[in-house]
mmCIF file of C-alpha atoms in Angstrom:
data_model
loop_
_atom_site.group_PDB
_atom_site.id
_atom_site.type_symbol
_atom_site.label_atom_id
_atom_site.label_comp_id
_atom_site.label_asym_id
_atom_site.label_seq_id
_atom_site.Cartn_x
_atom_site.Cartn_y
_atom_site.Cartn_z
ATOM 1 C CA UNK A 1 118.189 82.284 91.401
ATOM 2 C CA UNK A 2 120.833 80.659 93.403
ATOM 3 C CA UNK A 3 120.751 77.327 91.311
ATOM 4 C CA UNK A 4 124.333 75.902 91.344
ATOM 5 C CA UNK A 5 125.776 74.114 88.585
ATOM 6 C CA UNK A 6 126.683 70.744 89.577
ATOM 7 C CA UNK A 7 130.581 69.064 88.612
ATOM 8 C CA UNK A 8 130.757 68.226 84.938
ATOM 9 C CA UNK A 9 131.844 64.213 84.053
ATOM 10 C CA UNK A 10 133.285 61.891 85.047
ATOM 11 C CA UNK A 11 136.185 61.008 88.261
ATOM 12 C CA UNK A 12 139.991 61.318 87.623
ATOM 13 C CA UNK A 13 140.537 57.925 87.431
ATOM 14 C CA UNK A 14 138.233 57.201 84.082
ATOM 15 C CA UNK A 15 139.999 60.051 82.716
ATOM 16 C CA UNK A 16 143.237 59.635 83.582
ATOM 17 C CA UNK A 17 144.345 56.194 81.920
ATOM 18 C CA UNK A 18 147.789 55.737 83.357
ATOM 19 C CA UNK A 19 148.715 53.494 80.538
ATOM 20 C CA UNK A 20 147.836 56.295 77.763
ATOM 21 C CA UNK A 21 149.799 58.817 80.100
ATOM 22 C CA UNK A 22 153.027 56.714 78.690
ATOM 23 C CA UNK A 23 153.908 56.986 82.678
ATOM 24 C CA UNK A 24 157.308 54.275 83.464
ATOM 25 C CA UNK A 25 155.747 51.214 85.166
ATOM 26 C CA UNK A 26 157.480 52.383 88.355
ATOM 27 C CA UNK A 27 155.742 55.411 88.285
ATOM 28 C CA UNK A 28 151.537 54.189 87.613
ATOM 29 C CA UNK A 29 151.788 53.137 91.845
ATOM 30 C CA UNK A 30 149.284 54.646 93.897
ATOM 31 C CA UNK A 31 149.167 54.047 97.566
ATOM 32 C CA UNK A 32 147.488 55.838 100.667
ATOM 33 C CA UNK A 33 150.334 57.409 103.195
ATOM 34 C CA UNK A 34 150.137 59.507 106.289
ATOM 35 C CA UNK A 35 151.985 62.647 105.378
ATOM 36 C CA UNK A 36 153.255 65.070 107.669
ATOM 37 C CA UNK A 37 150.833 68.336 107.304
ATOM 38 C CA UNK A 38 154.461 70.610 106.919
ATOM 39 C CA UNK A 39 155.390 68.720 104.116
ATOM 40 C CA UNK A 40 152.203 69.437 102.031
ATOM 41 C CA UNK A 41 152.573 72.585 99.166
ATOM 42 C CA UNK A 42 149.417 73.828 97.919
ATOM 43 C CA UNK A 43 149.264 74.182 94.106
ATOM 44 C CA UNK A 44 149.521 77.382 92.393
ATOM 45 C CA UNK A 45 147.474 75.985 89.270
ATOM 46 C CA UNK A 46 144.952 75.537 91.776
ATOM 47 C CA UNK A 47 141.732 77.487 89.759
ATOM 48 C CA UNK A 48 139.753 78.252 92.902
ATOM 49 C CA UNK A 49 141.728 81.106 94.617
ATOM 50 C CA UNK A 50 138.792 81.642 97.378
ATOM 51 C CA UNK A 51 137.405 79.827 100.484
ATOM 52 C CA UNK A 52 134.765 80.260 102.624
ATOM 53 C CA UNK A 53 136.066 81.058 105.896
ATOM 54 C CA UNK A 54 132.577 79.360 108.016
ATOM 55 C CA UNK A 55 132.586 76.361 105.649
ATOM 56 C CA UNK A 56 136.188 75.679 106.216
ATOM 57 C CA UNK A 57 135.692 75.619 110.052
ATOM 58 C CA UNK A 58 132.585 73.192 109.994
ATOM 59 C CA UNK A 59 134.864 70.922 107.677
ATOM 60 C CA UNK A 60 137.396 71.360 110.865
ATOM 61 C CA UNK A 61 134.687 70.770 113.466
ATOM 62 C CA UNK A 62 134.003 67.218 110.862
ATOM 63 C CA UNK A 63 137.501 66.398 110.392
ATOM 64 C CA UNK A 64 138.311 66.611 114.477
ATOM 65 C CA UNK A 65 135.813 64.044 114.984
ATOM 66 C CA UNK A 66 135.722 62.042 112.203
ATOM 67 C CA UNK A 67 139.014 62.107 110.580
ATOM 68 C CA UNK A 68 139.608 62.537 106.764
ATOM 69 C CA UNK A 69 137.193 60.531 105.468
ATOM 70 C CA UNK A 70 138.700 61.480 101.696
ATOM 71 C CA UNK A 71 142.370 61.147 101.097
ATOM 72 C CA UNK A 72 144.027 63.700 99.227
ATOM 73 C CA UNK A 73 145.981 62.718 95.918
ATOM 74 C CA UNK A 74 149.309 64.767 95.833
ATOM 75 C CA UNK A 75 152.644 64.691 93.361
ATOM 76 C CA UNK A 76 155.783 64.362 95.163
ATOM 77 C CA UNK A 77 158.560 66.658 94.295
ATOM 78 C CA UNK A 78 162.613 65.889 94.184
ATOM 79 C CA UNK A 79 162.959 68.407 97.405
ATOM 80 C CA UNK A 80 160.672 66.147 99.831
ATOM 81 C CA UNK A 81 158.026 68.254 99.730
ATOM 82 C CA UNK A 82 154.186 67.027 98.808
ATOM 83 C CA UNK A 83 152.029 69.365 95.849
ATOM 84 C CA UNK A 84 148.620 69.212 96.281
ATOM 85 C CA UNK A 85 146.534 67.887 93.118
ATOM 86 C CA UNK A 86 143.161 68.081 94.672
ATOM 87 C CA UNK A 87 142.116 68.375 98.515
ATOM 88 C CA UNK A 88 143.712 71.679 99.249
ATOM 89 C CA UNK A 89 140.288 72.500 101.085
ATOM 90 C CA UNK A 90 140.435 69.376 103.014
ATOM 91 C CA UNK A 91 144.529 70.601 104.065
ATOM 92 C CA UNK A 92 142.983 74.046 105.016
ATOM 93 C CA UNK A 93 140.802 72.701 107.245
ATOM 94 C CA UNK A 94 142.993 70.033 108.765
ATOM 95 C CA UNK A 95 145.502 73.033 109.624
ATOM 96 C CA UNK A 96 142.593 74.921 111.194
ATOM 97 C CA UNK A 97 141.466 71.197 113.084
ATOM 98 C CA UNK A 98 145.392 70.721 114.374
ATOM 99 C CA UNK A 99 145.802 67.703 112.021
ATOM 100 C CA UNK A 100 149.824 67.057 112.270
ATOM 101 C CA UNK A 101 149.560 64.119 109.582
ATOM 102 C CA UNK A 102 146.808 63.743 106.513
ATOM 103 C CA UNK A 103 146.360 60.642 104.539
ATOM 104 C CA UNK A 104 146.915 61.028 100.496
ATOM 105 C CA UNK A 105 147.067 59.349 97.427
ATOM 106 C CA UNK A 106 150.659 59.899 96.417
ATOM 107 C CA UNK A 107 151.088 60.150 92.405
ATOM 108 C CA UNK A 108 154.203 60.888 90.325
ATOM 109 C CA UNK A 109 153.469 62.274 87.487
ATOM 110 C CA UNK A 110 155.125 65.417 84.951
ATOM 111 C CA UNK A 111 154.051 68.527 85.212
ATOM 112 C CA UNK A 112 152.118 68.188 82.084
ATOM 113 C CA UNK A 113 149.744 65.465 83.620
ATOM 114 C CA UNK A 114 150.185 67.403 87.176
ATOM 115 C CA UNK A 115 148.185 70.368 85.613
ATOM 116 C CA UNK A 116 145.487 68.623 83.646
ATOM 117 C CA UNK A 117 145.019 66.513 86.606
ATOM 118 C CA UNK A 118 144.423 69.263 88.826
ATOM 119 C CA UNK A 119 142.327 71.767 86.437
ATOM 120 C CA UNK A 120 139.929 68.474 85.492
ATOM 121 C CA UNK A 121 139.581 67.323 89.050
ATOM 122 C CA UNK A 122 138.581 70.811 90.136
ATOM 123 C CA UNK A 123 136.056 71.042 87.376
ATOM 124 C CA UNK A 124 134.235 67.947 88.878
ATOM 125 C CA UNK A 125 133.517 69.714 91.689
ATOM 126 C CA UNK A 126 130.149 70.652 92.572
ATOM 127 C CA UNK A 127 130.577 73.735 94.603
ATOM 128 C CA UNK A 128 132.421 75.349 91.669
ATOM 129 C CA UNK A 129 130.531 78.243 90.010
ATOM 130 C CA UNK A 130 130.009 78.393 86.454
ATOM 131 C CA UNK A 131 132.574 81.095 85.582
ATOM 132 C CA UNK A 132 135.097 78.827 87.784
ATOM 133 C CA UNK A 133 134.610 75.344 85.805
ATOM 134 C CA UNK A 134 134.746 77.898 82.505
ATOM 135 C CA UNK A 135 138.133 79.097 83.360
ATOM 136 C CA UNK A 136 139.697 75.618 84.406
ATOM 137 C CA UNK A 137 138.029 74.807 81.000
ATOM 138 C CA UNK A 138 139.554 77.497 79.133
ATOM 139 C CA UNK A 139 142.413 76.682 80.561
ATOM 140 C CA UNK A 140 143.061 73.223 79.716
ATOM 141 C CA UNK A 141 142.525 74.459 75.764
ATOM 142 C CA UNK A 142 145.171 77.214 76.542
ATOM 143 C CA UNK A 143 147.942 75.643 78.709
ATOM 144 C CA UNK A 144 147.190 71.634 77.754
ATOM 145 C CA UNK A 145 146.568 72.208 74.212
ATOM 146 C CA UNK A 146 143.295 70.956 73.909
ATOM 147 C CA UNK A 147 140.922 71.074 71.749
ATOM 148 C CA UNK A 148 137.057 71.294 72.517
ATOM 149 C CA UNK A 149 136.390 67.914 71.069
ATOM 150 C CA UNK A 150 139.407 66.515 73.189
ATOM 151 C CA UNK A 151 138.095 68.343 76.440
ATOM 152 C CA UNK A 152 134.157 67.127 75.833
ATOM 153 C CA UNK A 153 135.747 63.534 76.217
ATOM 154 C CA UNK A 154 138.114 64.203 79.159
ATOM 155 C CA UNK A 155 135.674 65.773 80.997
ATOM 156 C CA UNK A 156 132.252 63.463 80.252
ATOM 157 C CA UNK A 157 130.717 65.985 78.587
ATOM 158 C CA UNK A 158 128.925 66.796 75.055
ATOM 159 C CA UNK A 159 130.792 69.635 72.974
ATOM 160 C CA UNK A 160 127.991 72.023 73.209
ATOM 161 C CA UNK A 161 127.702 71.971 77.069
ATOM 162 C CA UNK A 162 131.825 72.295 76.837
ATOM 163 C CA UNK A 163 131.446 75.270 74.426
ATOM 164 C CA UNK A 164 127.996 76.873 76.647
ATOM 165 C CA UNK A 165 130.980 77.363 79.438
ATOM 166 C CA UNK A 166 133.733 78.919 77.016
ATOM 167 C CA UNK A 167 130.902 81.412 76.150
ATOM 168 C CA UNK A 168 130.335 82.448 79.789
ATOM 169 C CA UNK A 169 134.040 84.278 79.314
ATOM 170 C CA UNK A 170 133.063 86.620 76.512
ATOM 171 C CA UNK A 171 130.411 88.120 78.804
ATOM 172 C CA UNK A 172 130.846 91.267 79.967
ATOM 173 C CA UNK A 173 133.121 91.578 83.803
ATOM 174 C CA UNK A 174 130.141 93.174 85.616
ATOM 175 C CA UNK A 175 127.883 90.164 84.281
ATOM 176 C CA UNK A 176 130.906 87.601 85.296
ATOM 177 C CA UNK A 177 130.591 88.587 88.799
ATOM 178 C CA UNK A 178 127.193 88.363 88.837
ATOM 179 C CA UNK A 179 127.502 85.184 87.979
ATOM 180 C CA UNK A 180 130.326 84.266 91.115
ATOM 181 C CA UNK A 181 127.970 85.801 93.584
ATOM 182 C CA UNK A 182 124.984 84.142 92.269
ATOM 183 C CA UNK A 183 122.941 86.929 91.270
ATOM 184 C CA UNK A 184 121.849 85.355 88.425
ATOM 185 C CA UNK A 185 122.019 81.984 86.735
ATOM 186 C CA UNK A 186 123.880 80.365 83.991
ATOM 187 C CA UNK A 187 120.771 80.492 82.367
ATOM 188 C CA UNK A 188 120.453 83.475 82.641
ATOM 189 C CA UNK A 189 123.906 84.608 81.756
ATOM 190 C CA UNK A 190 123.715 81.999 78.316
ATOM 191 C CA UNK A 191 120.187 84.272 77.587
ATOM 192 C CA UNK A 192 122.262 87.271 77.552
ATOM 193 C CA UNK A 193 124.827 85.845 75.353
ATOM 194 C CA UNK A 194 122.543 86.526 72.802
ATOM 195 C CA UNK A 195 122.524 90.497 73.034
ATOM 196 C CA UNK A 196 124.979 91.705 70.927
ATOM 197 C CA UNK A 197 125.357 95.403 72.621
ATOM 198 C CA UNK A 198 127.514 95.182 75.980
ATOM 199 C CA UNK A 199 125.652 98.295 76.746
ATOM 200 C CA UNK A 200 122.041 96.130 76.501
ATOM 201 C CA UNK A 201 123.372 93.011 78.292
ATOM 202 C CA UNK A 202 124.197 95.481 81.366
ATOM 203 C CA UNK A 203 120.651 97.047 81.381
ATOM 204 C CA UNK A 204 119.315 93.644 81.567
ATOM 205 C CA UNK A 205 121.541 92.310 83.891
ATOM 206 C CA UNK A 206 120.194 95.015 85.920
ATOM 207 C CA UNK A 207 116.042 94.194 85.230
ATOM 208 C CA UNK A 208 116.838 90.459 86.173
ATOM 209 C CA UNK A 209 118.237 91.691 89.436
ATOM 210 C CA UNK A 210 115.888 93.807 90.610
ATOM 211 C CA UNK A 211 112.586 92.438 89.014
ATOM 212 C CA UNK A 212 113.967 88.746 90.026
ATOM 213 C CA UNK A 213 113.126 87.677 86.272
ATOM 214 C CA UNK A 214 113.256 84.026 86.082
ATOM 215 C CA UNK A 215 115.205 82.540 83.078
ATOM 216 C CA UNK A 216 112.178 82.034 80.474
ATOM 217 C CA UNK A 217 110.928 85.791 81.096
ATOM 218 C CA UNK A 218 114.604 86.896 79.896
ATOM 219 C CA UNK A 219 114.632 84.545 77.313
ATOM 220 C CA UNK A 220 111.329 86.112 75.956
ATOM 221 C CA UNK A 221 112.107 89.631 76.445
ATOM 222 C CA UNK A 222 115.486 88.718 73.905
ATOM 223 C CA UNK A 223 113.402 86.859 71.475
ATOM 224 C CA UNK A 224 111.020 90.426 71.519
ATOM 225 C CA UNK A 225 113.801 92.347 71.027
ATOM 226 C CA UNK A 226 115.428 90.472 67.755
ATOM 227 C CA UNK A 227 112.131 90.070 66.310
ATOM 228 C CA UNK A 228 111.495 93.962 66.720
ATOM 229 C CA UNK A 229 108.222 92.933 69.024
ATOM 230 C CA UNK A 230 109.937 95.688 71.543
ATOM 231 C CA UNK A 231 111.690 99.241 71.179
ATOM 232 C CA UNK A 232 115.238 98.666 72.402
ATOM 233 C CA UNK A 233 114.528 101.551 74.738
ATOM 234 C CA UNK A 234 112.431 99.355 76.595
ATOM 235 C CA UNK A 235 115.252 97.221 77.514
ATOM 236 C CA UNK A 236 117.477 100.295 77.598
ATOM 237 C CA UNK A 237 117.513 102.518 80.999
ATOM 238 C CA UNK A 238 118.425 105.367 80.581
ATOM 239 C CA UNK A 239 121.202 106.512 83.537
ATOM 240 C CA UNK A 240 119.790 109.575 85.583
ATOM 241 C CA UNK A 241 121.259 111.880 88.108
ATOM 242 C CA UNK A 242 121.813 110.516 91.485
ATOM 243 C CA UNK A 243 118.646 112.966 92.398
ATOM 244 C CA UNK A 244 116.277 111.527 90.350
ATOM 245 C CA UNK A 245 117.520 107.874 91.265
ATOM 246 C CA UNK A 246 117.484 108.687 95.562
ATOM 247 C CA UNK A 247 113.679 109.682 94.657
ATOM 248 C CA UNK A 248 113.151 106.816 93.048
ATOM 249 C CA UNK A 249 114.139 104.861 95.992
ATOM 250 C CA UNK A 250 111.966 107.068 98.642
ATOM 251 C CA UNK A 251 109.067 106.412 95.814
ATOM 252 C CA UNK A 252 109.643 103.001 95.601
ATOM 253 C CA UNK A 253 109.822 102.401 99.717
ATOM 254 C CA UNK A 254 106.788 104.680 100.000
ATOM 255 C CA UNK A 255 104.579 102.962 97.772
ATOM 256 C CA UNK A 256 105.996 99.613 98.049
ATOM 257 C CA UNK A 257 106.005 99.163 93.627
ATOM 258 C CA UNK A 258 108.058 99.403 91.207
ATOM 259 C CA UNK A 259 108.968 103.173 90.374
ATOM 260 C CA UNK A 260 109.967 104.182 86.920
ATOM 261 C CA UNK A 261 111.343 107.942 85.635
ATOM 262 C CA UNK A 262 110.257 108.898 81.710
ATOM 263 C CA UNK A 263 112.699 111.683 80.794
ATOM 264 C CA UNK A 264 112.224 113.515 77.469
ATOM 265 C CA UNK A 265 114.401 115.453 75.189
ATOM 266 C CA UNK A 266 112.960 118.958 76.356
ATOM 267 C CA UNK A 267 113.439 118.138 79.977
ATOM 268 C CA UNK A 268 109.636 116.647 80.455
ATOM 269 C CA UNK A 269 109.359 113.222 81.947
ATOM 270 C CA UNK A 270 106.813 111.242 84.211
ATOM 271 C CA UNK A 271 107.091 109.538 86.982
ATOM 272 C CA UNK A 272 105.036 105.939 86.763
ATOM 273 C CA UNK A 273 104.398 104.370 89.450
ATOM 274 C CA UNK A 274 103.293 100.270 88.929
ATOM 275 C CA UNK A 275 100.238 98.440 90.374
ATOM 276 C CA UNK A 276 99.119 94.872 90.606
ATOM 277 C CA UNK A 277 95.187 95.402 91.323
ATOM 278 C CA UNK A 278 92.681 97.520 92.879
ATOM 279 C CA UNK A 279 93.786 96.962 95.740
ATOM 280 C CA UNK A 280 97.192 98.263 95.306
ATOM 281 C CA UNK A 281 95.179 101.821 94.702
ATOM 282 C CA UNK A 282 93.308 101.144 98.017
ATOM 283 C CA UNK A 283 96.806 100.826 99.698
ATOM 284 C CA UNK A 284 97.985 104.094 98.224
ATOM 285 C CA UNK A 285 95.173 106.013 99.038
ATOM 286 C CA UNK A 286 95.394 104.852 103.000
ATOM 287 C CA UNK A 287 98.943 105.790 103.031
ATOM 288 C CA UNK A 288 98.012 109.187 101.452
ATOM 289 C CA UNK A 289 95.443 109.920 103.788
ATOM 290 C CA UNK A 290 97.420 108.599 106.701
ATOM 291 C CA UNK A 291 100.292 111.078 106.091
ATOM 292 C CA UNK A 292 97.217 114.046 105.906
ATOM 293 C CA UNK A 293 96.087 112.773 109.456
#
C-alpha cells in the first residue's frame, strides 16, 4: 500500500539544452564553487513545502562524515545572494551538520528558465509523492505555458502517464491526502477516478482503508458497479450515529471480524458480523463461554 512512485524522465541536463534556452554565450558556464552557507536563499517556487525532520538529521550525520557528495545547482542574483534550484534538502541538512561552505553548480539563467528548472528537477525526484510531481506538473502548464504534449517531452514521459498525474488533482481533498500519507496508491486513487459521485469515491476511499483492498479488488468492485453487477448501496455506507459506530468498534475488537450495521427505513437493522471458516465460529463460541465463566 505504501508503493512510491518513482521520479518521472529524464536529468536536467537532457532537458535543459542551453543552446535552445537562447542563453548569451557568457551565460551557458557552469562551474562547481564553494559557497558560503549565509549566502544561499532557498526558492519559494520550491513545490515540496515539507521535510522530514529524522531524515534530514541522518543526511547531517552523512554529510559530517562524508561531505556533499552532490553539489547543488543554484542561480545567482544581482544582490550577491545564491537561489537554490535544486538541493534545498541537502542546504537543510548542511545547516543542521554546521557546514559553513557547500559546493554548487552556479547557473545564470531568467526567471523563466529558473522556474521550469526547478519545478522539472523536483519532479525527477523519487521521494516525491504522486500528488507532489502532479502539482509541479500542473504547474509548469499554468505558470510556463505548457502544453501536455510539450511537458511529456520535457519530462521523458508519454502523454498519458503526463495526463494520469493531472487527473490525480480533480480528486476529491480527503482522497488527495490520502494519497500524501500513503494510505492508498496511485493506483488506487486512478481506480477511483472513475466514480463519478464525490460522495461514492469517499465511501470507497474508506473500504480500501480499512479492508486493505489491493488495487485489482477496487478496480473490480468499479467495473461491478458501472455494469450494474452491484447495488450502489453496496459501495455506499450509510453514516450512523456516533453510538452505533463506538459499538461497532467494541464488536469488531470483541470478535476480532469485520462488523457491519443494516439500518432500515422503519428503524429495523441487523447487526452482521463476518467469518472466514468454521473455525472463526469455534473462536466465538470460546469467547462467549469464557465471558459466562
Amino acid at each position: 500500500m505504501k508503493t512510491k512512485p518513482k521520479g518521472l524522465g529524464r536529468g536536467l541536463e537532457s532537458i535543459f539544452d542551453m543552446e535552445k534556452l537562447n542563453v548569451p554565450e557568457k551565460l551557458k558556464e557552469s562551474g562547481i564553487d564553494e559557497i558560503d552557507i549565509e549566502k544561499l536563499v532557498p526558492n519559494t517556487q520550491q513545490p515540496r513545502k515539507s521535510f522530514d525532520d529524522e531524515s534530514l538529521n541522518e543526511l547531517a550525520e552523512s554529510i559530517k562524515h562524508l561531505g556533499i557528495i552532490q553539489p547543488l545547482t543554484v542561480n545567482k542574483g544581482k544582490d550577491g545572494k545564491y537561489l537554490i534550484i535544486s538541493g534545498e534538502r541537502r542546504y537543510r541538512a548542511s545547516k543542521i551538520a554546521g557546514l559553513t561552505k557547500i559546493p554548487a553548480y552556479i547557473r545564470e539563467v531568467n526567471d523563466q528558465t529558473l522556474l521550469e528548472m526547478s519545478l522539472v528537477e523536483n519532479i525527477q525526484r523519487e521521494d516525491l509523492n504522486a500528488i507532489e510531481i502532479a502539482i509541479s506538473l500542473q504547474r509548469l502548464v499554468d505558470e510556463c505555458d505548457m502544453t501536455q504534449e510539450n511537458l511529456a517531452e520535457r519530462v521523458g514521459k508519454k502523454r498519458s502517464t503526463v495526463a494520469n498525474y493531472l487527473r490525480l488533482l480533480k480528486l476529491p481533498a480527503e482522497i488527495q491526502v490520502a494519497i500524501k500519507q500513503e494510505l492508498i496508491s496511485m493506483g488506487h486513487a486512478r481506480a477511483l477516478i472513475n466514480i463519478e459521485s464525490k460522495a461514492m469515491q469517499l465511501n470507497m476511499l474508506k473500504r480500501i482503508i480499512k479492508n486493505n483492498l489491493s488495487v485489482r479488488q477496487v478496480e473490480e468492485i468499479i467495473s461491478n458497479l458501472k455494469n450494474n453487477k452491484i447495488n450502489k448501496k453496496e459501495v455506499i455506507e450509510e453514516e450512523y450515529p456516533k453510538e452505533y459506530i463506538r459499538l461497532v468498534e467494541h464488536l469488531e475488537s470483541f470478535f476480532n471480524q469485520d462488523i457491519a450495521i443494516k439500518k432500515g427505513n422503519k428503524g429495523k437493522g441487523k447487526i452482521i458480523i463476518e467469518f472466514k471458516s468454521d473455525e472463526d465460529i469455534l473462536t466465538f463460541l470460546k469467547k462467549f463461554e469464557s465471558i459466562r465463566s
